[in-house]
Structure formats: C-alpha cells, structure tokens
Amino acid sequence: MDLIKSLLLPVFYTLVILPPQGMADPELARAWSAEGRALKTAVGSLDQRQIPVELVDDLVAFSDISDLLADSHEGQVPQDLVCILRGISEDVRLQSSDESTLPPSGRYKRLTAALKDASMVGEALALTLEGHGGDTGDHEAGTCPARLD
C-alpha cells in the first residue's frame, strides 16, 4: 500500500503543518477522494474473508483523515458535508475492525459503499471550498448523529 501512504502523508503533513486557513485547500479534499478510490480498489480485490493488517492500517488512517477534514471545515461548509465525512469515517473504521457484527460479505459491501461515497464527497467538498458548490458562508457548527464526542 505504498500508493496509499504516498497519498496519506502529504495530506497529513499539510493538515498538521499549515495554519488553519491552509486547511480549506480543495486539493486536500481531492487527495482524500483519490485515496478513497484507491482503497476501494484494494478492498475490491480481496477474497472477503479477512482484511490484511496493512490494509486495516490504511483504512484507519483514511478514517482519521476524514475526521480531520470534518473538524477543520465545521462551520465553513454546509453541515451535511461535515456529517457525511464523519459518517464515512465511522463506517470505514467499524467495517475494517473486528467489532463489526456484519458477516464478511456485508462488511465488504458497506466498506466499499463508504469508500465509493468518499470519492464523490471529496469532490463536493473541493468544489464547495472553491466556491462552486453552493453557499460557503458562515455556518453554525451543528451536531451529527455520527459525531463521536
């Protein structure tokens, strides 16, 4: 999963090193979206018995970046996008763990769906940050059912 790590590290370092105004970079959202597509391909190539530890690590890192994107854009973009980012994070984390109560085929189906959604959500977030996705004015921070506070 060197490709995943090569996508993850620049996103992580950009989020950690840049000041808050740098977090509204549409390219970060697009990188996360591309990472979701790569992970979806990786998950789709498995035999659906057990997810390899290396891939679980990549999925958890993807989930962490999803949470960072949600937290860094709360109040800047429509709350629906923030909630969807958190939902994707939660779904990816749960379905890639041993805590999932679904049978393997159900886990893979949910995981694949969440990663597919990430591709579209990342692009929607990027467009919104560029001012093409609708209202980008001040938004009140809301609550999401997926919020884990």
PDB file of C-alpha atoms in Angstrom:
ATOM      1  CA  MET A   1       0.000   0.000   0.000  1.00  0.00           C
ATOM      2  CA  ASP A   2       2.829   2.389  -0.786  1.00  0.00           C
ATOM      3  CA  LEU A   3       0.447   4.325  -3.030  1.00  0.00           C
ATOM      4  CA  ILE A   4      -1.915   4.884  -0.102  1.00  0.00           C
ATOM      5  CA  LYS A   5       0.891   6.048   2.162  1.00  0.00           C
ATOM      6  CA  SER A   6       2.213   8.362  -0.542  1.00  0.00           C
ATOM      7  CA  LEU A   7      -1.248   9.933  -0.726  1.00  0.00           C
ATOM      8  CA  LEU A   8      -1.784  10.000   3.023  1.00  0.00           C
ATOM      9  CA  LEU A   9       1.463  11.540   4.188  1.00  0.00           C
ATOM     10  CA  PRO A  10       1.228  14.782   2.184  1.00  0.00           C
ATOM     11  CA  VAL A  11      -2.373  15.243   3.302  1.00  0.00           C
ATOM     12  CA  PHE A  12      -1.493  14.587   6.935  1.00  0.00           C
ATOM     13  CA  TYR A  13       1.534  16.878   6.910  1.00  0.00           C
ATOM     14  CA  THR A  14      -0.415  19.615   5.177  1.00  0.00           C
ATOM     15  CA  LEU A  15      -3.174  19.413   7.769  1.00  0.00           C
ATOM     16  CA  VAL A  16      -0.734  19.402  10.678  1.00  0.00           C
ATOM     17  CA  ILE A  17       1.841  21.916   9.440  1.00  0.00           C
ATOM     18  CA  LEU A  18      -0.234  24.539   7.621  1.00  0.00           C
ATOM     19  CA  PRO A  19      -2.131  27.179   9.574  1.00  0.00           C
ATOM     20  CA  PRO A  20      -5.938  26.857   9.791  1.00  0.00           C
ATOM     21  CA  GLN A  21      -6.554  28.923   6.639  1.00  0.00           C
ATOM     22  CA  GLY A  22      -4.498  26.325   4.734  1.00  0.00           C
ATOM     23  CA  MET A  23      -6.926  23.634   5.758  1.00  0.00           C
ATOM     24  CA  ALA A  24      -9.548  24.926   3.360  1.00  0.00           C
ATOM     25  CA  ASP A  25      -7.497  23.690   0.422  1.00  0.00           C
ATOM     26  CA  PRO A  26      -9.637  21.897  -2.176  1.00  0.00           C
ATOM     27  CA  GLU A  27      -6.659  19.767  -3.177  1.00  0.00           C
ATOM     28  CA  LEU A  28      -6.681  18.114   0.258  1.00  0.00           C
ATOM     29  CA  ALA A  29     -10.276  17.082  -0.334  1.00  0.00           C
ATOM     30  CA  ARG A  30      -9.360  15.766  -3.786  1.00  0.00           C
ATOM     31  CA  ALA A  31      -6.384  13.816  -2.395  1.00  0.00           C
ATOM     32  CA  TRP A  32      -8.676  12.230   0.197  1.00  0.00           C
ATOM     33  CA  SER A  33     -11.142  11.410  -2.579  1.00  0.00           C
ATOM     34  CA  ALA A  34      -8.403   9.765  -4.664  1.00  0.00           C
ATOM     35  CA  GLU A  35      -7.272   7.802  -1.629  1.00  0.00           C
ATOM     36  CA  GLY A  36     -10.836   6.535  -1.177  1.00  0.00           C
ATOM     37  CA  ARG A  37     -10.861   5.290  -4.784  1.00  0.00           C
ATOM     38  CA  ALA A  38      -7.515   3.521  -4.292  1.00  0.00           C
ATOM     39  CA  LEU A  39      -8.725   1.879  -1.076  1.00  0.00           C
ATOM     40  CA  LYS A  40     -11.989   0.828  -2.750  1.00  0.00           C
ATOM     41  CA  THR A  41      -9.938  -0.902  -5.455  1.00  0.00           C
ATOM     42  CA  ALA A  42      -7.768  -2.593  -2.818  1.00  0.00           C
ATOM     43  CA  VAL A  43     -10.799  -3.783  -0.832  1.00  0.00           C
ATOM     44  CA  GLY A  44     -12.489  -4.985  -4.018  1.00  0.00           C
ATOM     45  CA  SER A  45      -9.523  -7.219  -4.827  1.00  0.00           C
ATOM     46  CA  LEU A  46      -9.750  -9.152  -1.540  1.00  0.00           C
ATOM     47  CA  ASP A  47     -11.285 -12.593  -1.123  1.00  0.00           C
ATOM     48  CA  GLN A  48     -13.702 -11.260   1.554  1.00  0.00           C
ATOM     49  CA  ARG A  49     -12.509 -13.444   4.395  1.00  0.00           C
ATOM     50  CA  GLN A  50     -10.192 -11.185   6.337  1.00  0.00           C
ATOM     51  CA  ILE A  51      -8.762  -7.746   5.674  1.00  0.00           C
ATOM     52  CA  PRO A  52      -4.945  -7.795   5.808  1.00  0.00           C
ATOM     53  CA  VAL A  53      -3.433  -5.846   8.711  1.00  0.00           C
ATOM     54  CA  GLU A  54      -1.623  -3.460   6.346  1.00  0.00           C
ATOM     55  CA  LEU A  55      -4.897  -2.559   4.648  1.00  0.00           C
ATOM     56  CA  VAL A  56      -6.640  -2.134   8.012  1.00  0.00           C
ATOM     57  CA  ASP A  57      -3.905   0.359   8.956  1.00  0.00           C
ATOM     58  CA  ASP A  58      -4.517   2.270   5.721  1.00  0.00           C
ATOM     59  CA  LEU A  59      -8.286   2.248   6.293  1.00  0.00           C
ATOM     60  CA  VAL A  60      -7.880   3.559   9.851  1.00  0.00           C
ATOM     61  CA  ALA A  61      -5.571   6.313   8.587  1.00  0.00           C
ATOM     62  CA  PHE A  62      -8.168   7.180   5.917  1.00  0.00           C
ATOM     63  CA  SER A  63     -10.821   7.350   8.629  1.00  0.00           C
ATOM     64  CA  ASP A  64      -8.585   9.641  10.696  1.00  0.00           C
ATOM     65  CA  ILE A  65      -8.109  11.998   7.732  1.00  0.00           C
ATOM     66  CA  SER A  66     -11.875  12.009   7.199  1.00  0.00           C
ATOM     67  CA  ASP A  67     -12.327  13.141  10.808  1.00  0.00           C
ATOM     68  CA  LEU A  68      -9.654  15.824  10.367  1.00  0.00           C
ATOM     69  CA  LEU A  69     -11.382  17.115   7.230  1.00  0.00           C
ATOM     70  CA  ALA A  70     -14.721  17.211   9.052  1.00  0.00           C
ATOM     71  CA  ASP A  71     -13.286  19.006  12.083  1.00  0.00           C
ATOM     72  CA  SER A  72     -11.278  21.523  10.066  1.00  0.00           C
ATOM     73  CA  HIS A  73     -14.251  22.525   7.896  1.00  0.00           C
ATOM     74  CA  GLU A  74     -17.004  22.601  10.504  1.00  0.00           C
ATOM     75  CA  GLY A  75     -18.746  25.947  10.272  1.00  0.00           C
ATOM     76  CA  GLN A  76     -17.124  26.696   6.875  1.00  0.00           C
ATOM     77  CA  VAL A  77     -19.153  24.376   4.659  1.00  0.00           C
ATOM     78  CA  PRO A  78     -22.710  23.019   4.796  1.00  0.00           C
ATOM     79  CA  GLN A  79     -23.179  20.837   7.844  1.00  0.00           C
ATOM     80  CA  ASP A  80     -24.346  17.952   5.663  1.00  0.00           C
ATOM     81  CA  LEU A  81     -20.845  17.610   4.216  1.00  0.00           C
ATOM     82  CA  VAL A  82     -19.310  17.575   7.686  1.00  0.00           C
ATOM     83  CA  CYS A  83     -21.798  14.925   8.816  1.00  0.00           C
ATOM     84  CA  ILE A  84     -21.153  12.783   5.750  1.00  0.00           C
ATOM     85  CA  LEU A  85     -17.384  12.967   6.341  1.00  0.00           C
ATOM     86  CA  ARG A  86     -17.914  11.791   9.916  1.00  0.00           C
ATOM     87  CA  GLY A  87     -20.280   9.037   8.774  1.00  0.00           C
ATOM     88  CA  ILE A  88     -17.760   7.762   6.245  1.00  0.00           C
ATOM     89  CA  SER A  89     -15.078   7.820   8.910  1.00  0.00           C
ATOM     90  CA  GLU A  90     -17.216   5.851  11.337  1.00  0.00           C
ATOM     91  CA  ASP A  91     -18.300   3.304   8.727  1.00  0.00           C
ATOM     92  CA  VAL A  92     -14.774   2.701   7.424  1.00  0.00           C
ATOM     93  CA  ARG A  93     -13.392   2.338  10.944  1.00  0.00           C
ATOM     94  CA  LEU A  94     -16.153  -0.034  12.093  1.00  0.00           C
ATOM     95  CA  GLN A  95     -16.282  -2.238   8.993  1.00  0.00           C
ATOM     96  CA  SER A  96     -12.497  -2.643   8.908  1.00  0.00           C
ATOM     97  CA  SER A  97     -12.403  -3.709  12.562  1.00  0.00           C
ATOM     98  CA  ASP A  98     -13.280  -6.900  14.386  1.00  0.00           C
ATOM     99  CA  GLU A  99     -16.115  -5.006  16.102  1.00  0.00           C
ATOM    100  CA  SER A 100     -18.388  -5.206  13.059  1.00  0.00           C
ATOM    101  CA  THR A 101     -21.353  -7.501  13.635  1.00  0.00           C
ATOM    102  CA  LEU A 102     -21.978  -7.973   9.917  1.00  0.00           C
ATOM    103  CA  PRO A 103     -20.933 -11.142   8.083  1.00  0.00           C
ATOM    104  CA  PRO A 104     -17.866 -10.678   5.870  1.00  0.00           C
ATOM    105  CA  SER A 105     -19.911 -10.081   2.708  1.00  0.00           C
ATOM    106  CA  GLY A 106     -21.905  -7.341   4.471  1.00  0.00           C
ATOM    107  CA  ARG A 107     -18.757  -5.732   5.861  1.00  0.00           C
ATOM    108  CA  TYR A 108     -17.156  -5.589   2.431  1.00  0.00           C
ATOM    109  CA  LYS A 109     -20.335  -4.217   0.880  1.00  0.00           C
ATOM    110  CA  ARG A 110     -20.581  -1.406   3.490  1.00  0.00           C
ATOM    111  CA  LEU A 111     -16.871  -0.671   3.301  1.00  0.00           C
ATOM    112  CA  THR A 112     -16.926  -0.488  -0.491  1.00  0.00           C
ATOM    113  CA  ALA A 113     -20.000   1.771  -0.413  1.00  0.00           C
ATOM    114  CA  ALA A 114     -18.384   4.150   2.096  1.00  0.00           C
ATOM    115  CA  LEU A 115     -15.205   4.370   0.020  1.00  0.00           C
ATOM    116  CA  LYS A 116     -17.234   4.959  -3.153  1.00  0.00           C
ATOM    117  CA  ASP A 117     -19.115   7.746  -1.364  1.00  0.00           C
ATOM    118  CA  ALA A 118     -15.808   9.275  -0.288  1.00  0.00           C
ATOM    119  CA  SER A 119     -14.886   9.825  -3.914  1.00  0.00           C
ATOM    120  CA  MET A 120     -17.999  11.925  -4.537  1.00  0.00           C
ATOM    121  CA  VAL A 121     -17.926  13.675  -1.159  1.00  0.00           C
ATOM    122  CA  GLY A 122     -14.284  14.697  -1.552  1.00  0.00           C
ATOM    123  CA  GLU A 123     -15.048  16.315  -4.891  1.00  0.00           C
ATOM    124  CA  ALA A 124     -18.171  18.016  -3.476  1.00  0.00           C
ATOM    125  CA  LEU A 125     -16.088  19.386  -0.604  1.00  0.00           C
ATOM    126  CA  ALA A 126     -13.408  20.623  -3.025  1.00  0.00           C
ATOM    127  CA  LEU A 127     -15.999  22.369  -5.205  1.00  0.00           C
ATOM    128  CA  THR A 128     -17.613  23.949  -2.155  1.00  0.00           C
ATOM    129  CA  LEU A 129     -14.247  25.228  -0.928  1.00  0.00           C
ATOM    130  CA  GLU A 130     -13.625  26.705  -4.378  1.00  0.00           C
ATOM    131  CA  GLY A 131     -16.965  28.489  -4.180  1.00  0.00           C
ATOM    132  CA  HIS A 132     -18.652  26.342  -6.845  1.00  0.00           C
ATOM    133  CA  GLY A 133     -20.651  24.076  -4.592  1.00  0.00           C
ATOM    134  CA  GLY A 134     -23.233  26.452  -3.228  1.00  0.00           C
ATOM    135  CA  ASP A 135     -23.237  28.529  -0.080  1.00  0.00           C
ATOM    136  CA  THR A 136     -19.833  28.728   1.611  1.00  0.00           C
ATOM    137  CA  GLY A 137     -20.759  31.492   4.053  1.00  0.00           C
ATOM    138  CA  ASP A 138     -20.710  31.252   7.821  1.00  0.00           C
ATOM    139  CA  HIS A 139     -22.330  28.087   9.075  1.00  0.00           C
ATOM    140  CA  GLU A 140     -23.160  27.280  12.638  1.00  0.00           C
ATOM    141  CA  ALA A 141     -21.455  24.220  13.969  1.00  0.00           C
ATOM    142  CA  GLY A 142     -24.165  21.626  14.368  1.00  0.00           C
ATOM    143  CA  THR A 143     -24.392  18.125  15.680  1.00  0.00           C
ATOM    144  CA  CYS A 144     -24.252  14.978  13.640  1.00  0.00           C
ATOM    145  CA  PRO A 145     -25.575  11.588  14.584  1.00  0.00           C
ATOM    146  CA  ALA A 146     -22.135  10.307  13.533  1.00  0.00           C
ATOM    147  CA  ARG A 147     -20.259  12.650  15.865  1.00  0.00           C
ATOM    148  CA  LEU A 148     -18.337  10.613  18.408  1.00  0.00           C
ATOM    149  CA  ASP A 149     -17.933  13.310  21.113  1.00  0.00           C
TER     150      ASP A 149
END
